[in-house]
PDB file of C-alpha atoms in Angstrom:
ATOM      1  CA  MET A 130      32.035 -66.593  90.039  1.00 82.00           C
ATOM      2  CA  ASP A 131      35.202 -65.147  91.305  1.00 91.00           C
ATOM      3  CA  LYS A 132      36.526 -63.050  88.899  1.00 97.00           C
ATOM      4  CA  LEU A 133      34.849 -61.668  85.384  1.00 98.00           C
ATOM      5  CA  GLY A 134      36.316 -61.090  81.961  1.00 97.00           C
ATOM      6  CA  ILE A 135      33.913 -58.882  80.302  1.00 97.00           C
ATOM      7  CA  ILE A 136      34.980 -59.195  76.640  1.00 93.00           C
ATOM      8  CA  ALA A 137      34.001 -55.837  75.302  1.00 93.00           C
ATOM      9  CA  GLY A 138      33.054 -54.868  71.326  1.00 89.00           C
ATOM     10  CA  GLY A 139      32.459 -51.843  70.578  1.00 88.00           C
ATOM     11  CA  GLY A 140      29.170 -49.271  72.102  1.00 88.00           C
ATOM     12  CA  SER A 141      28.301 -49.106  75.691  1.00 90.00           C
ATOM     13  CA  LEU A 142      27.232 -52.283  76.937  1.00 94.00           C
ATOM     14  CA  PRO A 143      31.156 -52.737  77.987  1.00 94.00           C
ATOM     15  CA  ALA A 144      31.182 -49.443  80.042  1.00 95.00           C
ATOM     16  CA  ALA A 145      27.857 -50.269  81.281  1.00 95.00           C
ATOM     17  CA  LEU A 146      28.651 -54.323  82.886  1.00 96.00           C
ATOM     18  CA  ILE A 147      31.866 -52.645  84.155  1.00 97.00           C
ATOM     19  CA  ALA A 148      30.351 -49.385  86.104  1.00 96.00           C
ATOM     20  CA  ALA A 149      28.162 -52.687  86.764  1.00 96.00           C
ATOM     21  CA  CYS A 150      30.857 -54.779  88.726  1.00 97.00           C
ATOM     22  CA  ARG A 151      32.784 -51.954  90.549  1.00 96.00           C
ATOM     23  CA  ARG A 152      29.227 -51.250  91.768  1.00 95.00           C
ATOM     24  CA  ARG A 153      28.392 -54.780  92.779  1.00 95.00           C
ATOM     25  CA  ASN A 154      32.201 -55.547  94.013  1.00 96.00           C
ATOM     26  CA  ILE A 155      32.530 -58.126  91.566  1.00 97.00           C
ATOM     27  CA  PRO A 156      36.217 -58.060  90.563  1.00 97.00           C
ATOM     28  CA  PHE A 157      37.161 -58.217  86.670  1.00 98.00           C
ATOM     29  CA  PHE A 158      39.344 -57.849  83.515  1.00 98.00           C
ATOM     30  CA  VAL A 159      37.935 -56.327  79.698  1.00 97.00           C
ATOM     31  CA  LEU A 160      39.282 -58.065  77.751  1.00 94.00           C
ATOM     32  CA  ALA A 161      38.791 -55.955  74.028  1.00 94.00           C
ATOM     33  CA  LEU A 162      38.687 -56.439  71.194  1.00 89.00           C
ATOM     34  CA  ALA A 163      40.936 -54.757  68.577  1.00 88.00           C
ATOM     35  CA  GLY A 164      39.353 -52.314  66.285  1.00 85.00           C
ATOM     36  CA  GLN A 165      35.987 -52.503  68.228  1.00 87.00           C
ATOM     37  CA  ALA A 166      36.194 -51.282  71.752  1.00 91.00           C
ATOM     38  CA  ASP A 167      36.155 -47.933  72.844  1.00 92.00           C
ATOM     39  CA  VAL A 168      39.609 -46.610  74.039  1.00 93.00           C
ATOM     40  CA  VAL A 169      37.982 -44.680  75.651  1.00 93.00           C
ATOM     41  CA  VAL A 170      35.774 -46.987  77.883  1.00 92.00           C
ATOM     42  CA  LEU A 171      38.866 -48.531  79.386  1.00 94.00           C
ATOM     43  CA  LYS A 172      40.348 -45.432  80.919  1.00 93.00           C
ATOM     44  CA  GLY A 173      41.576 -46.159  83.902  1.00 94.00           C
ATOM     45  CA  VAL A 174      40.646 -50.242  83.531  1.00 96.00           C
ATOM     46  CA  PRO A 175      42.595 -53.231  83.994  1.00 96.00           C
ATOM     47  CA  HIS A 176      42.696 -54.699  80.376  1.00 97.00           C
ATOM     48  CA  ALA A 177      44.560 -55.918  77.503  1.00 96.00           C
ATOM     49  CA  TRP A 178      43.738 -56.133  74.043  1.00 94.00           C
ATOM     50  CA  CYS A 179      43.122 -59.202  71.563  1.00 90.00           C
ATOM     51  CA  ARG A 180      42.426 -59.671  68.204  1.00 85.00           C
ATOM     52  CA  LEU A 181      38.903 -60.978  66.936  1.00 80.00           C
ATOM     53  CA  GLY A 182      39.890 -65.102  65.571  1.00 81.00           C
ATOM     54  CA  GLN A 183      42.404 -65.065  68.382  1.00 86.00           C
ATOM     55  CA  THR A 184      40.124 -67.238  70.296  1.00 88.00           C
ATOM     56  CA  THR A 185      43.354 -69.088  72.128  1.00 90.00           C
ATOM     57  CA  ARG A 186      44.992 -66.201  73.425  1.00 91.00           C
ATOM     58  CA  ALA A 187      41.348 -64.448  74.879  1.00 93.00           C
ATOM     59  CA  ILE A 188      40.815 -68.156  76.652  1.00 94.00           C
ATOM     60  CA  ARG A 189      44.988 -67.882  77.899  1.00 95.00           C
ATOM     61  CA  ILE A 190      44.067 -64.255  79.089  1.00 96.00           C
ATOM     62  CA  LEU A 191      42.163 -64.552  80.952  1.00 96.00           C
ATOM     63  CA  GLN A 192      43.080 -67.523  82.305  1.00 96.00           C
ATOM     64  CA  SER A 193      46.260 -65.724  83.661  1.00 97.00           C
ATOM     65  CA  GLN A 194      43.957 -63.495  85.299  1.00 97.00           C
ATOM     66  CA  GLY A 195      41.966 -65.561  86.785  1.00 97.00           C
ATOM     67  CA  ALA A 196      38.575 -65.195  85.405  1.00 97.00           C
ATOM     68  CA  ASP A 197      36.011 -68.120  86.028  1.00 96.00           C
ATOM     69  CA  ALA A 198      33.184 -66.559  84.023  1.00 97.00           C
ATOM     70  CA  VAL A 199      32.924 -64.659  80.660  1.00 95.00           C
ATOM     71  CA  VAL A 200      30.548 -62.606  79.297  1.00 96.00           C
ATOM     72  CA  MET A 201      30.233 -61.189  75.577  1.00 91.00           C
ATOM     73  CA  ALA A 202      29.723 -57.194  75.315  1.00 91.00           C
ATOM     74  CA  GLY A 203      29.397 -54.725  72.908  1.00 87.00           C
ATOM     75  CA  SER A 204      29.036 -55.073  68.908  1.00 82.00           C
ATOM     76  CA  VAL A 205      31.495 -56.483  66.836  1.00 77.00           C
ATOM     77  CA  ARG A 206      31.906 -55.441  63.456  1.00 68.00           C
ATOM     78  CA  ARG A 207      32.973 -58.763  61.670  1.00 60.00           C
ATOM     79  CA  PRO A 208      35.907 -58.080  58.642  1.00 52.00           C
ATOM     80  CA  TRP A 209      35.819 -60.355  56.284  1.00 49.00           C
ATOM     81  CA  LEU A 210      37.134 -63.613  56.244  1.00 50.00           C
ATOM     82  CA  PRO A 211      41.174 -62.943  54.596  1.00 51.00           C
ATOM     83  CA  GLY A 212      40.918 -60.317  56.875  1.00 52.00           C
ATOM     84  CA  LEU A 213      40.198 -62.536  60.160  1.00 59.00           C
ATOM     85  CA  ARG A 214      43.869 -64.205  60.334  1.00 68.00           C
ATOM     86  CA  PRO A 215      41.998 -66.596  63.152  1.00 65.00           C
ATOM     87  CA  ASP A 216      44.133 -68.574  64.745  1.00 69.00           C
ATOM     88  CA  TRP A 217      44.282 -72.748  64.138  1.00 63.00           C
ATOM     89  CA  ARG A 218      42.036 -73.037  66.381  1.00 72.00           C
ATOM     90  CA  THR A 219      39.243 -70.359  64.919  1.00 67.00           C
ATOM     91  CA  ILE A 220      39.629 -72.301  62.248  1.00 64.00           C
ATOM     92  CA  LYS A 221      38.251 -75.093  62.741  1.00 64.00           C
ATOM     93  CA  VAL A 222      35.506 -73.224  64.144  1.00 64.00           C
ATOM     94  CA  LEU A 223      34.389 -71.419  61.564  1.00 61.00           C
ATOM     95  CA  VAL A 224      35.428 -75.037  59.066  1.00 60.00           C
ATOM     96  CA  ARG A 225      32.877 -76.981  61.147  1.00 60.00           C
ATOM     97  CA  LEU A 226      30.289 -74.275  60.998  1.00 51.00           C
ATOM     98  CA  GLY A 227      30.532 -74.137  57.550  1.00 47.00           C
ATOM     99  CA  PHE A 228      28.254 -71.874  55.825  1.00 42.00           C
ATOM    100  CA  LYS A 229      26.522 -70.880  59.396  1.00 42.00           C
ATOM    101  CA  CYS A 230      29.154 -68.704  59.992  1.00 40.00           C
ATOM    102  CA  PHE A 231      27.600 -66.780  58.202  1.00 41.00           C
ATOM    103  CA  GLY A 232      25.013 -66.267  60.710  1.00 43.00           C
ATOM    104  CA  ASP A 233      26.267 -64.305  64.457  1.00 58.00           C
ATOM    105  CA  ASP A 234      23.995 -67.105  66.536  1.00 59.00           C
ATOM    106  CA  ALA A 235      25.981 -69.876  65.495  1.00 61.00           C
ATOM    107  CA  LEU A 236      29.028 -68.755  65.321  1.00 67.00           C
ATOM    108  CA  LEU A 237      28.697 -67.165  68.949  1.00 75.00           C
ATOM    109  CA  ARG A 238      27.264 -70.411  69.977  1.00 76.00           C
ATOM    110  CA  THR A 239      30.620 -72.179  68.816  1.00 77.00           C
ATOM    111  CA  VAL A 240      32.852 -69.761  70.717  1.00 82.00           C
ATOM    112  CA  ALA A 241      30.794 -70.386  73.862  1.00 85.00           C
ATOM    113  CA  ALA A 242      31.466 -73.541  74.131  1.00 87.00           C
ATOM    114  CA  GLU A 243      35.271 -73.087  73.250  1.00 88.00           C
ATOM    115  CA  PHE A 244      35.301 -71.285  76.042  1.00 91.00           C
ATOM    116  CA  GLU A 245      33.351 -73.745  78.466  1.00 92.00           C
ATOM    117  CA  LYS A 246      35.385 -76.120  77.665  1.00 91.00           C
ATOM    118  CA  GLU A 247      38.679 -74.865  78.926  1.00 92.00           C
ATOM    119  CA  GLY A 248      36.443 -74.211  82.489  1.00 94.00           C
ATOM    120  CA  LEU A 249      34.930 -69.892  81.401  1.00 95.00           C
ATOM    121  CA  ARG A 250      31.434 -69.855  82.767  1.00 96.00           C
ATOM    122  CA  VAL A 251      29.671 -67.732  79.679  1.00 94.00           C
ATOM    123  CA  VAL A 252      27.283 -65.264  81.055  1.00 96.00           C
ATOM    124  CA  GLY A 253      24.587 -63.220  79.924  1.00 95.00           C
ATOM    125  CA  ALA A 254      24.994 -59.132  80.246  1.00 95.00           C
ATOM    126  CA  HIS A 255      21.181 -59.315  81.749  1.00 95.00           C
ATOM    127  CA  GLU A 256      22.887 -61.734  84.617  1.00 95.00           C
ATOM    128  CA  ILE A 257      25.468 -59.189  85.576  1.00 96.00           C
ATOM    129  CA  GLU A 258      23.193 -56.084  85.356  1.00 95.00           C
ATOM    130  CA  PRO A 259      19.105 -57.446  85.716  1.00 94.00           C
ATOM    131  CA  ALA A 260      18.406 -53.258  85.086  1.00 95.00           C
ATOM    132  CA  LEU A 261      19.489 -53.934  80.880  1.00 96.00           C
ATOM    133  CA  LEU A 262      16.553 -55.769  80.520  1.00 97.00           C
ATOM    134  CA  THR A 263      14.319 -54.033  78.396  1.00 97.00           C
ATOM    135  CA  PRO A 264      10.001 -53.325  80.963  1.00 97.00           C
ATOM    136  CA  GLU A 265       7.243 -53.491  79.576  1.00 97.00           C
ATOM    137  CA  GLY A 266       5.094 -50.242  78.286  1.00 97.00           C
ATOM    138  CA  ALA A 267       6.594 -47.360  76.855  1.00 98.00           C
ATOM    139  CA  LEU A 268       9.969 -45.561  77.745  1.00 97.00           C
ATOM    140  CA  GLY A 269       9.077 -42.242  77.111  1.00 96.00           C
ATOM    141  CA  ALA A 270       6.363 -39.677  77.455  1.00 97.00           C
ATOM    142  CA  ARG A 271       5.557 -40.989  73.423  1.00 97.00           C
ATOM    143  CA  GLN A 272       3.332 -44.097  73.334  1.00 97.00           C
ATOM    144  CA  PRO A 273       2.441 -45.813  69.798  1.00 97.00           C
ATOM    145  CA  THR A 274      -0.554 -45.564  68.184  1.00 97.00           C
ATOM    146  CA  PRO A 275      -3.383 -47.496  67.418  1.00 97.00           C
ATOM    147  CA  ALA A 276      -1.886 -48.239  63.582  1.00 96.00           C
ATOM    148  CA  HIS A 277       1.798 -48.496  64.416  1.00 97.00           C
ATOM    149  CA  MET A 278       0.810 -51.157  67.459  1.00 97.00           C
ATOM    150  CA  ASN A 279      -0.670 -52.590  63.740  1.00 97.00           C
ATOM    151  CA  ASP A 280       2.888 -52.040  62.560  1.00 97.00           C
ATOM    152  CA  ILE A 281       4.516 -53.554  65.277  1.00 98.00           C
ATOM    153  CA  THR A 282       2.245 -56.850  65.637  1.00 97.00           C
ATOM    154  CA  ALA A 283       3.446 -57.424  62.013  1.00 97.00           C
ATOM    155  CA  GLY A 284       7.272 -56.073  62.559  1.00 97.00           C
ATOM    156  CA  PHE A 285       7.592 -58.795  65.369  1.00 97.00           C
ATOM    157  CA  LYS A 286       5.921 -61.493  63.197  1.00 97.00           C
ATOM    158  CA  ALA A 287       8.718 -60.176  60.371  1.00 97.00           C
ATOM    159  CA  ALA A 288      11.660 -59.936  62.637  1.00 96.00           C
ATOM    160  CA  ARG A 289      10.934 -63.437  64.061  1.00 95.00           C
ATOM    161  CA  GLU A 290      10.919 -65.399  60.366  1.00 95.00           C
ATOM    162  CA  LEU A 291      14.473 -63.345  59.749  1.00 94.00           C
ATOM    163  CA  GLY A 292      15.731 -64.208  63.351  1.00 92.00           C
ATOM    164  CA  ALA A 293      14.864 -67.916  62.281  1.00 91.00           C
ATOM    165  CA  ARG A 294      17.267 -68.095  59.438  1.00 89.00           C
ATOM    166  CA  ASP A 295      19.582 -66.183  61.832  1.00 83.00           C
ATOM    167  CA  ILE A 296      19.890 -63.703  60.289  1.00 86.00           C
ATOM    168  CA  GLY A 297      19.253 -60.635  61.944  1.00 90.00           C
ATOM    169  CA  GLN A 298      17.205 -59.486  64.287  1.00 94.00           C
ATOM    170  CA  ALA A 299      15.406 -55.802  63.319  1.00 97.00           C
ATOM    171  CA  VAL A 300      12.854 -54.595  60.470  1.00 98.00           C
ATOM    172  CA  VAL A 301      11.789 -51.067  59.857  1.00 98.00           C
ATOM    173  CA  MET A 302       7.902 -51.741  58.972  1.00 98.00           C
ATOM    174  CA  ARG A 303       6.182 -48.777  57.215  1.00 97.00           C
ATOM    175  CA  GLN A 304       2.844 -48.601  56.988  1.00 92.00           C
ATOM    176  CA  GLY A 305       1.863 -52.393  57.354  1.00 93.00           C
ATOM    177  CA  ARG A 306       4.811 -53.555  55.021  1.00 96.00           C
ATOM    178  CA  VAL A 307       8.958 -53.715  55.644  1.00 97.00           C
ATOM    179  CA  ALA A 308      10.236 -51.162  54.445  1.00 97.00           C
ATOM    180  CA  GLY A 309      13.676 -53.538  55.112  1.00 97.00           C
ATOM    181  CA  PHE A 310      15.153 -55.828  57.491  1.00 96.00           C
ATOM    182  CA  GLU A 311      18.540 -56.361  59.189  1.00 94.00           C
ATOM    183  CA  ASN A 312      21.417 -57.966  57.749  1.00 88.00           C
ATOM    184  CA  ALA A 313      24.781 -58.972  58.977  1.00 79.00           C
ATOM    185  CA  ARG A 314      26.146 -55.409  58.705  1.00 83.00           C
ATOM    186  CA  GLY A 315      23.345 -53.801  62.079  1.00 87.00           C
ATOM    187  CA  THR A 316      20.390 -51.105  62.464  1.00 92.00           C
ATOM    188  CA  ASP A 317      22.423 -48.837  61.754  1.00 92.00           C
ATOM    189  CA  ALA A 318      22.519 -49.895  58.205  1.00 93.00           C
ATOM    190  CA  LEU A 319      19.071 -50.941  58.030  1.00 96.00           C
ATOM    191  CA  LEU A 320      18.024 -47.117  59.297  1.00 96.00           C
ATOM    192  CA  LYS A 321      20.468 -45.809  57.017  1.00 95.00           C
ATOM    193  CA  ARG A 322      18.336 -47.677  54.118  1.00 95.00           C
ATOM    194  CA  CYS A 323      14.947 -47.657  55.018  1.00 95.00           C
ATOM    195  CA  LYS A 324      15.266 -43.137  55.712  1.00 95.00           C
ATOM    196  CA  GLY A 325      11.261 -42.000  54.579  1.00 94.00           C
ATOM    197  CA  GLU A 326       8.222 -40.245  56.409  1.00 93.00           C
ATOM    198  CA  GLY A 327       7.073 -42.370  59.108  1.00 96.00           C
ATOM    199  CA  GLY A 328       7.405 -45.650  59.962  1.00 97.00           C
ATOM    200  CA  VAL A 329       8.486 -48.241  63.220  1.00 98.00           C
ATOM    201  CA  LEU A 330      11.425 -49.678  63.945  1.00 98.00           C
ATOM    202  CA  ILE A 331      11.191 -53.173  65.292  1.00 98.00           C
ATOM    203  CA  LYS A 332      13.982 -55.150  66.771  1.00 98.00           C
ATOM    204  CA  ALA A 333      13.268 -58.951  68.491  1.00 97.00           C
ATOM    205  CA  ALA A 334      14.616 -62.134  69.844  1.00 94.00           C
ATOM    206  CA  LYS A 335      15.872 -64.951  66.867  1.00 92.00           C
ATOM    207  CA  PRO A 336      13.405 -67.859  68.199  1.00 91.00           C
ATOM    208  CA  GLN A 337      16.865 -69.461  68.816  1.00 86.00           C
ATOM    209  CA  GLN A 338      18.238 -66.764  70.441  1.00 86.00           C
ATOM    210  CA  ASP A 339      21.394 -68.220  72.955  1.00 85.00           C
ATOM    211  CA  CYS A 340      19.998 -65.364  75.964  1.00 88.00           C
ATOM    212  CA  ARG A 341      23.321 -65.009  77.266  1.00 88.00           C
ATOM    213  CA  PHE A 342      24.842 -62.895  73.745  1.00 82.00           C
ATOM    214  CA  ASP A 343      23.853 -61.170  71.171  1.00 82.00           C
ATOM    215  CA  LEU A 344      20.518 -59.943  72.644  1.00 91.00           C
ATOM    216  CA  PRO A 345      19.140 -56.678  70.756  1.00 93.00           C
ATOM    217  CA  SER A 346      19.928 -53.597  72.209  1.00 94.00           C
ATOM    218  CA  ILE A 347      19.579 -50.293  71.174  1.00 96.00           C
ATOM    219  CA  GLY A 348      20.275 -47.250  72.827  1.00 95.00           C
ATOM    220  CA  PRO A 349      20.452 -42.923  73.037  1.00 96.00           C
ATOM    221  CA  ALA A 350      21.731 -43.043  69.059  1.00 94.00           C
ATOM    222  CA  THR A 351      19.589 -45.735  68.021  1.00 96.00           C
ATOM    223  CA  VAL A 352      16.634 -42.769  68.983  1.00 98.00           C
ATOM    224  CA  ILE A 353      18.777 -40.561  67.179  1.00 98.00           C
ATOM    225  CA  ARG A 354      19.632 -42.407  63.597  1.00 97.00           C
ATOM    226  CA  ALA A 355      15.156 -43.766  63.699  1.00 98.00           C
ATOM    227  CA  HIS A 356      15.108 -40.106  64.003  1.00 98.00           C
ATOM    228  CA  GLU A 357      17.417 -39.242  60.761  1.00 97.00           C
ATOM    229  CA  SER A 358      15.514 -42.096  59.186  1.00 97.00           C
ATOM    230  CA  GLY A 359      12.165 -40.248  59.381  1.00 98.00           C
ATOM    231  CA  LEU A 360      10.651 -43.058  61.624  1.00 98.00           C
ATOM    232  CA  GLU A 361       8.256 -42.167  64.737  1.00 98.00           C
ATOM    233  CA  GLY A 362       9.436 -44.956  67.069  1.00 98.00           C
ATOM    234  CA  ILE A 363      10.978 -47.852  68.478  1.00 98.00           C
ATOM    235  CA  ALA A 364       9.156 -51.382  69.606  1.00 98.00           C
ATOM    236  CA  VAL A 365      12.030 -53.764  71.329  1.00 98.00           C
ATOM    237  CA  GLU A 366      10.834 -57.349  72.951  1.00 97.00           C
ATOM    238  CA  ALA A 367      10.426 -56.854  76.609  1.00 97.00           C
ATOM    239  CA  GLY A 368      12.245 -58.936  78.753  1.00 95.00           C
ATOM    240  CA  ALA A 369      14.377 -60.560  75.563  1.00 95.00           C
ATOM    241  CA  SER A 370      16.770 -57.302  75.265  1.00 96.00           C
ATOM    242  CA  LEU A 371      18.664 -54.320  76.364  1.00 96.00           C
ATOM    243  CA  THR A 372      18.348 -51.244  77.280  1.00 97.00           C
ATOM    244  CA  LEU A 373      21.503 -49.523  77.440  1.00 95.00           C
ATOM    245  CA  ASP A 374      21.874 -45.859  79.166  1.00 94.00           C
ATOM    246  CA  ARG A 375      17.364 -45.795  79.863  1.00 95.00           C
ATOM    247  CA  ALA A 376      17.090 -42.247  80.769  1.00 96.00           C
ATOM    248  CA  VAL A 377      18.867 -40.682  78.778  1.00 97.00           C
ATOM    249  CA  LEU A 378      17.397 -42.456  75.724  1.00 97.00           C
ATOM    250  CA  ALA A 379      13.648 -41.455  77.087  1.00 98.00           C
ATOM    251  CA  GLU A 380      15.041 -37.704  76.818  1.00 98.00           C
ATOM    252  CA  THR A 381      16.473 -38.495  74.088  1.00 98.00           C
ATOM    253  CA  ALA A 382      12.929 -40.412  72.606  1.00 98.00           C
ATOM    254  CA  ASP A 383      11.112 -37.229  73.477  1.00 98.00           C
ATOM    255  CA  ARG A 384      12.767 -34.101  72.582  1.00 98.00           C
ATOM    256  CA  LEU A 385      12.589 -35.991  69.544  1.00 98.00           C
ATOM    257  CA  GLY A 386       9.156 -36.492  69.227  1.00 98.00           C
ATOM    258  CA  LEU A 387       9.260 -40.497  68.469  1.00 98.00           C
ATOM    259  CA  PHE A 388       7.931 -43.682  70.828  1.00 98.00           C
ATOM    260  CA  VAL A 389      10.181 -46.043  72.968  1.00 98.00           C
ATOM    261  CA  VAL A 390       8.102 -49.070  73.954  1.00 98.00           C
ATOM    262  CA  GLY A 391       8.938 -52.352  74.801  1.00 98.00           C
ATOM    263  CA  VAL A 392       6.839 -55.136  73.816  1.00 97.00           C
ATOM    264  CA  LYS A 393       5.840 -58.908  74.684  1.00 94.00           C
ATOM    265  CA  PRO A 394       4.632 -60.150  71.544  1.00 86.00           C
ATOM    266  CA  ALA A 395       1.747 -63.040  71.072  1.00 77.00           C
TER     267      ALA A 395
END
């Protein structure tokens, strides 16, 4: 690629990709999503702002900056449609999708296709920084017990079924039962709903997952929120999820007494 366009939402993934580009001498430009991206991340970084729903403007800005590849990075809080104020190109995308526009995977695939029509190749975050992919095994000092592993096995099955409906990527399991499913409000909202004693958060890629975007991810903040919800650990799909700030995540998990493990589900 000649130049990478980083479409930045919230969280720490945009910062990780900016650091990777600098380390690997990849020219880049950041298109920050208004109301989503962290202003601190953009300090000293070439960037412009764009509203969610301004597909044509986003494409024109990236083209004007000489980008020939694009990566979608970070979380996005999707506004209710009246507050989205989409441009005409985005309206046509939403109309074409119909009710599927409420599913992240279908929406992102269609938006990615609009970028690629204009010659902007969409790549995955792990193609820019392979070290972000979650390895198999424990990421900290603690290991899941056999009881936890039973919950993890059942949780991956439940998460796959949820993902197949393009609703979410995460479930909370507690003593063999599903305590909660992720919805459009995300993992943090799931953890708030599932406060209790014990249990495991499981995050898995959807069966139809396009690995260029929206891979399930965890970071130190996920560990803290899982602890606040009374959970004992987190399991994510090894090789098909992103782990952000891994050293800090492991230290946080050890300090709070949680296990974090990458698992390749059967």
